[in-house]
Amino acid sequence: MSFRTPTGGRIDRNRVLNFTFDGRAYTGHHGDTLASALLAKGVHLMGRSFKYHRPRGVLAAGIEEPNALVHVDRGGGRDAPNLRATQVELYEGLVARSQNRSPSLAFDLGAVAGLLSRFLPAGFYYKTFMWPASFWKRLYEPAIRAAAGLGRAPTAADPDRYLHRYAHCDVLIVGAGPAGLTAARAAAATGQRVMICDEQPELGGSLRDEPGAVIGGRASAAWLAAATTDLASRGNVTVLTRATAFGWYPDNLIGIAERVTDHIAMPDPNLPRERLWQVRASEVIIATGAHERPLVFPDNDRPGIMLAGAARAFLHRHGVLPGRRAVVATACDSAYAAALDLHAAGVTIAAIADLRANPTGAAIEAARAAGIPVRTGCAITGSTGRLRVTGALLGSDWVACDTILMSAGWTPSLHLQSQSRGKLRFDAATASFLPMAQPGQRSVGACAGEFDLAAILGVPVSGAISPNGSHTGLVPGASAKRAFVDFQNDVTARDLALATQEGFRSIEHVKRYTTTGMATDQGKTSNINALAIVAGQLGNTIPEVGLTTFRPPYSPVTFGTIAGASRGDLFDPERRAPMHDWAAAHGAVFEDVGTWKRAWYFPRGRETMHDAVARECRAVRNAVGIFDASTLGKIEVVGPDAAEFLNRLYTNSWKKLGVGRCRYGLMLSEAGFVWDDGVVGRIAEDRFHVTTTTGGAARVLNHMEDYLQTEFPELLVWLTSTTEQWAVIAVQGPDARALIAPLVAGIDLSPEAFPHMSIREGTICGVPTRLFRVSFTGELGFEINVPAEYGPAVWEALMAQEAPTRSPTPYGTEAMHVLRAEKGFVIVGQETDGTVTPDDLGLSGMIARSKPDFVGKRSLRRPDMVVANRKQLVGLLTEKPDDLLEEGAQIVEDPRQPIPMRMIGHVTSSYPSATLGRSIAMALVEGGRARMGSTLYVPMPGQDITVRVVEPIFYDRTGARLDG
Amino acid sequence: MLIIPCPHCGPRPENEFRYSGEAHIARPADPEATSDAEWADFLYMRSNPKGRHAERWRHIHGCGRFFNCIRDTVSDRIERSYPAGTRP
Ligand SMILES: [Zn+2]
């Protein structure tokens, strides 16, 4: 049985499209939505409600639809849940499913929740799932997870592409209904850069539902076509359709989600599925129209009950009738327009039940003249029917019908205005909040409370009915039971009353307790009714109760749109050191260090990590190893005042550091805590090569710039990040000098000419180098800096060396950590946590007390910084050499004390040391240096590990090995 | 996303900038001459006003320079900006 009209609508009747809904095949036309195509086949039942699983039909015709949420599956991972059937445009082969039902829409086991509805009152979640805690994991959470949520999230990766676009304009108009089109044409005529967006596939908004209107002597369709052509023809106007302005962000930044291909059966693979537009506009004109309010009466949610304006939209846009015999229940004249149009299209209007005692005007007269029975002062107080409405209760009369069209009036769409923190005023006559203009923003048309077409368009209009009249809250004389206010979250008038009876007064609290207005439809159809009911319960007026704040997004936005291109490799791009590819080709296992990928260790054959790290450490101690240290931060500090600048930024003294010499530098925050460290080499009188920790490079440069620009602007210094300009190859071990000697030119490598902590410039493999003689392992060591692009070639040349030494052993960050821990070298960020002073680390010797000032110096005298019992760095040796402490484990004096134990410190570093044949650890312990030789305990599950406090240096205390 | 007027580059979107705390907290010329209380005040005490707030920003993805702004902490509106080392 077809509910399609023989003519009319904005569909293409020559294009028949096949689609399926819940596995059943249907046909529709180009220009249909899924909702209109199903309605054309007499299908109203499109969903089950969230909480009670009540059968639901389509309520609205657009974005505000709360009931008809569907899952569209395009195959190949292209599936999307929770789409509004009223927005899903039909295409050939569309596959859609209903949601929240099992096994089928018509027979849903979950509906038993509806029978239990008196046990599922407002605040049900808060009241029921309270106690005991253990029930949460086993009982409540699985039950809630199974029952809650509407759609099912896709499980496969989304194969579609999404793009981000940025745009600027003088005027952005949101909404292309009559008010938006008028504003856009006016702005365009002044030559300004204009953008206009609308969530619908075509411009026109509500004007498309007024085919009988005559605008300035022209049929409304002709006016609309002319306006559309006019805008399209102007070079200064950008028109976006299927584009929802979902959020306002400060300074008139509007987020717009444009659906590019969802309506196309076989989209061009070069097109993205959606685009996120971020539009910065000097002025935003909000022309978002209004949403019709349902009447709140018992069983107002049966399939076949819809908003009067929605029925009118389906008729005029799609040529679809909602049924054969309709009851129209209203408090607003616009429902008369729907009744008259449907009457003219052949639908029997069994009655218009008008809540108003004595409605007057052209609409009422026209209905009476058309022979439609109009009952005034008549409340609808119930409906009957199971999967489709079969009757309406008007007063004491049951009137048979297959459709109920309702209207309580129109609610201006304030979402964007409210998001922008715009002020609102309450208009008692229309029971509406109305927006107030603010700088850079104004609202026009229905969203500003102006519904009169002639006033909006500025030309004479005939043949249109203005939506005079409104009602808010429960229908007088109706029961609050099963009288739905928020259809999507299944909140009834009774739930709201109950919340106020239980003591909730603030509308924000009532909202959260009952969840009214919190569903994905953002309360578009429910907010004002909910407010009116709460106000009535509290004996307040609506403005006294106040509107809840709207927050973005106005309607759901896909994660793909938000992510754009930031997915996969581009989600959090990794930084790769120059020798990364060599390491990968030679079996390195990588670890993440900040944003870098670093070679962690290089397993050979079937080696475990432990085996590989032990072998790498032995190679460095006994022969020579090489290590990619390129991730070290590097800053070139240049200028006549460079030494003075470093003097103020580091704790050490730099003035007397000779050219060609290096120094380990310690940097503090102004609060006196260790902030970064690294070796600094003096290249020339006015030029320093500064290194920072791998993770600290950006932070340290910012810190330096801050002081240079704002505290010491008189210093002539320039700072340049050179982290990625230099590849750094650390060559460490007794054979280090012999390994590099054949490749180096222009530098005397002898210990006398090139002592420890020196820097020389020369060449290696013919490539210019800054060669550091430094050691982070305790062995004779060099760090070869070459321009980054030469790094791999130099590395390979070193690996190919076979005489006079054997080729070096590549080692990773784990061996580097072990080797430095054996020597007691700290790592900022591992031994320190932002609360550690130089003295805590035993580095008081690094402080140049003779300097009058440096960043952090004054703080070192603050009382808390010199208190006796501060945590100090110590070494720990476990009683059993094979016990390995856990980094972060807590340390106590007496493991038998009652819980909670007094914790006096924690383990900062812990490794098995192949060199020493046992485990080693470092820790921060209260008064640690006074505890040398004493025994402490590390309580762990199942055992307390006994440890001895030792100096934090485990190998080559005298540093004899530094000279090889 | 705010538009922040860099005194050197003009109005730019917020994500080019990095916030740097309250402005006009002058580092004492001779820190060693300050009392513990004065130094702690310099380190830690901030005005945290409801309303007009002088604050530092750095145009880190632009000219790289630190500058000062007056921003209203209630409306989030930026009244004006001016170079580091100057007064509003
Ligand atoms: Zn700038």
PDB file of N, CA, C and O and ligand atoms in Angstrom, chain B residues 5-10 12 16-17 58-65 67, ligand 1:
ATOM      1  N   PRO B   5      46.293  38.720  19.494  1.00  0.00           N
ATOM      2  CA  PRO B   5      47.034  39.717  18.712  1.00  0.00           C
ATOM      3  C   PRO B   5      48.506  39.757  19.117  1.00  0.00           C
ATOM      4  O   PRO B   5      48.845  40.287  20.173  1.00  0.00           O
ATOM      5  N   CYS B   6      49.375  39.173  18.310  1.00  0.00           N
ATOM      6  CA  CYS B   6      50.818  39.280  18.568  1.00  0.00           C
ATOM      7  C   CYS B   6      51.234  40.707  18.231  1.00  0.00           C
ATOM      8  O   CYS B   6      50.938  41.196  17.146  1.00  0.00           O
ATOM      9  N   PRO B   7      51.915  41.403  19.135  1.00  0.00           N
ATOM     10  CA  PRO B   7      52.298  42.795  18.851  1.00  0.00           C
ATOM     11  C   PRO B   7      53.240  42.899  17.655  1.00  0.00           C
ATOM     12  O   PRO B   7      53.401  43.974  17.095  1.00  0.00           O
ATOM     13  N   HIS B   8      53.862  41.789  17.276  1.00  0.00           N
ATOM     14  CA  HIS B   8      54.831  41.823  16.188  1.00  0.00           C
ATOM     15  C   HIS B   8      54.262  41.283  14.882  1.00  0.00           C
ATOM     16  O   HIS B   8      54.686  41.687  13.810  1.00  0.00           O
ATOM     17  N   CYS B   9      53.297  40.355  14.958  1.00  0.00           N
ATOM     18  CA  CYS B   9      52.792  39.679  13.759  1.00  0.00           C
ATOM     19  C   CYS B   9      51.327  39.984  13.478  1.00  0.00           C
ATOM     20  O   CYS B   9      50.834  39.660  12.398  1.00  0.00           O
ATOM     21  N   GLY B  10      50.603  40.523  14.448  1.00  0.00           N
ATOM     22  CA  GLY B  10      49.182  40.760  14.246  1.00  0.00           C
ATOM     23  C   GLY B  10      48.349  39.610  14.778  1.00  0.00           C
ATOM     24  O   GLY B  10      48.857  38.713  15.451  1.00  0.00           O
ATOM     25  N   ARG B  12      46.541  36.265  15.327  1.00  0.00           N
ATOM     26  CA  ARG B  12      46.790  34.888  14.888  1.00  0.00           C
ATOM     27  C   ARG B  12      46.004  33.939  15.780  1.00  0.00           C
ATOM     28  O   ARG B  12      45.688  34.259  16.916  1.00  0.00           O
ATOM     29  N   GLU B  16      48.908  28.890  17.658  1.00  0.00           N
ATOM     30  CA  GLU B  16      50.282  29.286  17.338  1.00  0.00           C
ATOM     31  C   GLU B  16      51.029  29.741  18.594  1.00  0.00           C
ATOM     32  O   GLU B  16      52.212  30.053  18.513  1.00  0.00           O
ATOM     33  N   PHE B  17      50.333  29.804  19.716  1.00  0.00           N
ATOM     34  CA  PHE B  17      50.902  30.432  20.913  1.00  0.00           C
ATOM     35  C   PHE B  17      51.043  29.440  22.046  1.00  0.00           C
ATOM     36  O   PHE B  17      50.405  28.392  22.064  1.00  0.00           O
ATOM     37  N   ARG B  58      53.747  33.388  24.376  1.00  0.00           N
ATOM     38  CA  ARG B  58      54.863  33.338  23.429  1.00  0.00           C
ATOM     39  C   ARG B  58      54.319  32.894  22.075  1.00  0.00           C
ATOM     40  O   ARG B  58      53.602  31.893  21.982  1.00  0.00           O
ATOM     41  N   HIS B  59      54.660  33.625  21.043  1.00  0.00           N
ATOM     42  CA  HIS B  59      54.225  33.270  19.684  1.00  0.00           C
ATOM     43  C   HIS B  59      55.179  32.208  19.151  1.00  0.00           C
ATOM     44  O   HIS B  59      55.989  32.454  18.261  1.00  0.00           O
ATOM     45  N   ILE B  60      55.027  30.999  19.724  1.00  0.00           N
ATOM     46  CA  ILE B  60      56.065  29.984  19.547  1.00  0.00           C
ATOM     47  C   ILE B  60      56.088  29.452  18.123  1.00  0.00           C
ATOM     48  O   ILE B  60      57.139  29.111  17.600  1.00  0.00           O
ATOM     49  N   HIS B  61      54.911  29.376  17.468  1.00  0.00           N
ATOM     50  CA  HIS B  61      54.883  28.942  16.062  1.00  0.00           C
ATOM     51  C   HIS B  61      54.726  30.157  15.161  1.00  0.00           C
ATOM     52  O   HIS B  61      53.931  30.158  14.217  1.00  0.00           O
ATOM     53  N   GLY B  62      55.456  31.202  15.479  1.00  0.00           N
ATOM     54  CA  GLY B  62      55.419  32.412  14.671  1.00  0.00           C
ATOM     55  C   GLY B  62      56.748  33.112  14.857  1.00  0.00           C
ATOM     56  O   GLY B  62      57.800  32.524  14.598  1.00  0.00           O
ATOM     57  N   CYS B  63      56.732  34.323  15.401  1.00  0.00           N
ATOM     58  CA  CYS B  63      57.976  35.076  15.557  1.00  0.00           C
ATOM     59  C   CYS B  63      58.804  34.583  16.731  1.00  0.00           C
ATOM     60  O   CYS B  63      59.959  34.976  16.884  1.00  0.00           O
ATOM     61  N   GLY B  64      58.220  33.738  17.596  1.00  0.00           N
ATOM     62  CA  GLY B  64      58.985  33.188  18.710  1.00  0.00           C
ATOM     63  C   GLY B  64      59.109  34.126  19.896  1.00  0.00           C
ATOM     64  O   GLY B  64      59.794  33.803  20.869  1.00  0.00           O
ATOM     65  N   ARG B  65      58.454  35.272  19.823  1.00  0.00           N
ATOM     66  CA  ARG B  65      58.682  36.270  20.872  1.00  0.00           C
ATOM     67  C   ARG B  65      57.651  36.196  21.996  1.00  0.00           C
ATOM     68  O   ARG B  65      56.481  35.900  21.778  1.00  0.00           O
ATOM     69  N   PHE B  67      55.388  38.119  24.715  1.00  0.00           N
ATOM     70  CA  PHE B  67      54.748  39.429  24.822  1.00  0.00           C
ATOM     71  C   PHE B  67      53.672  39.338  25.901  1.00  0.00           C
ATOM     72  O   PHE B  67      53.438  38.272  26.482  1.00  0.00           O
TER      73      PHE B  67
HETATM   74 ZN    ZN C   1      54.491  37.007  16.495  1.00  0.00          ZN
END
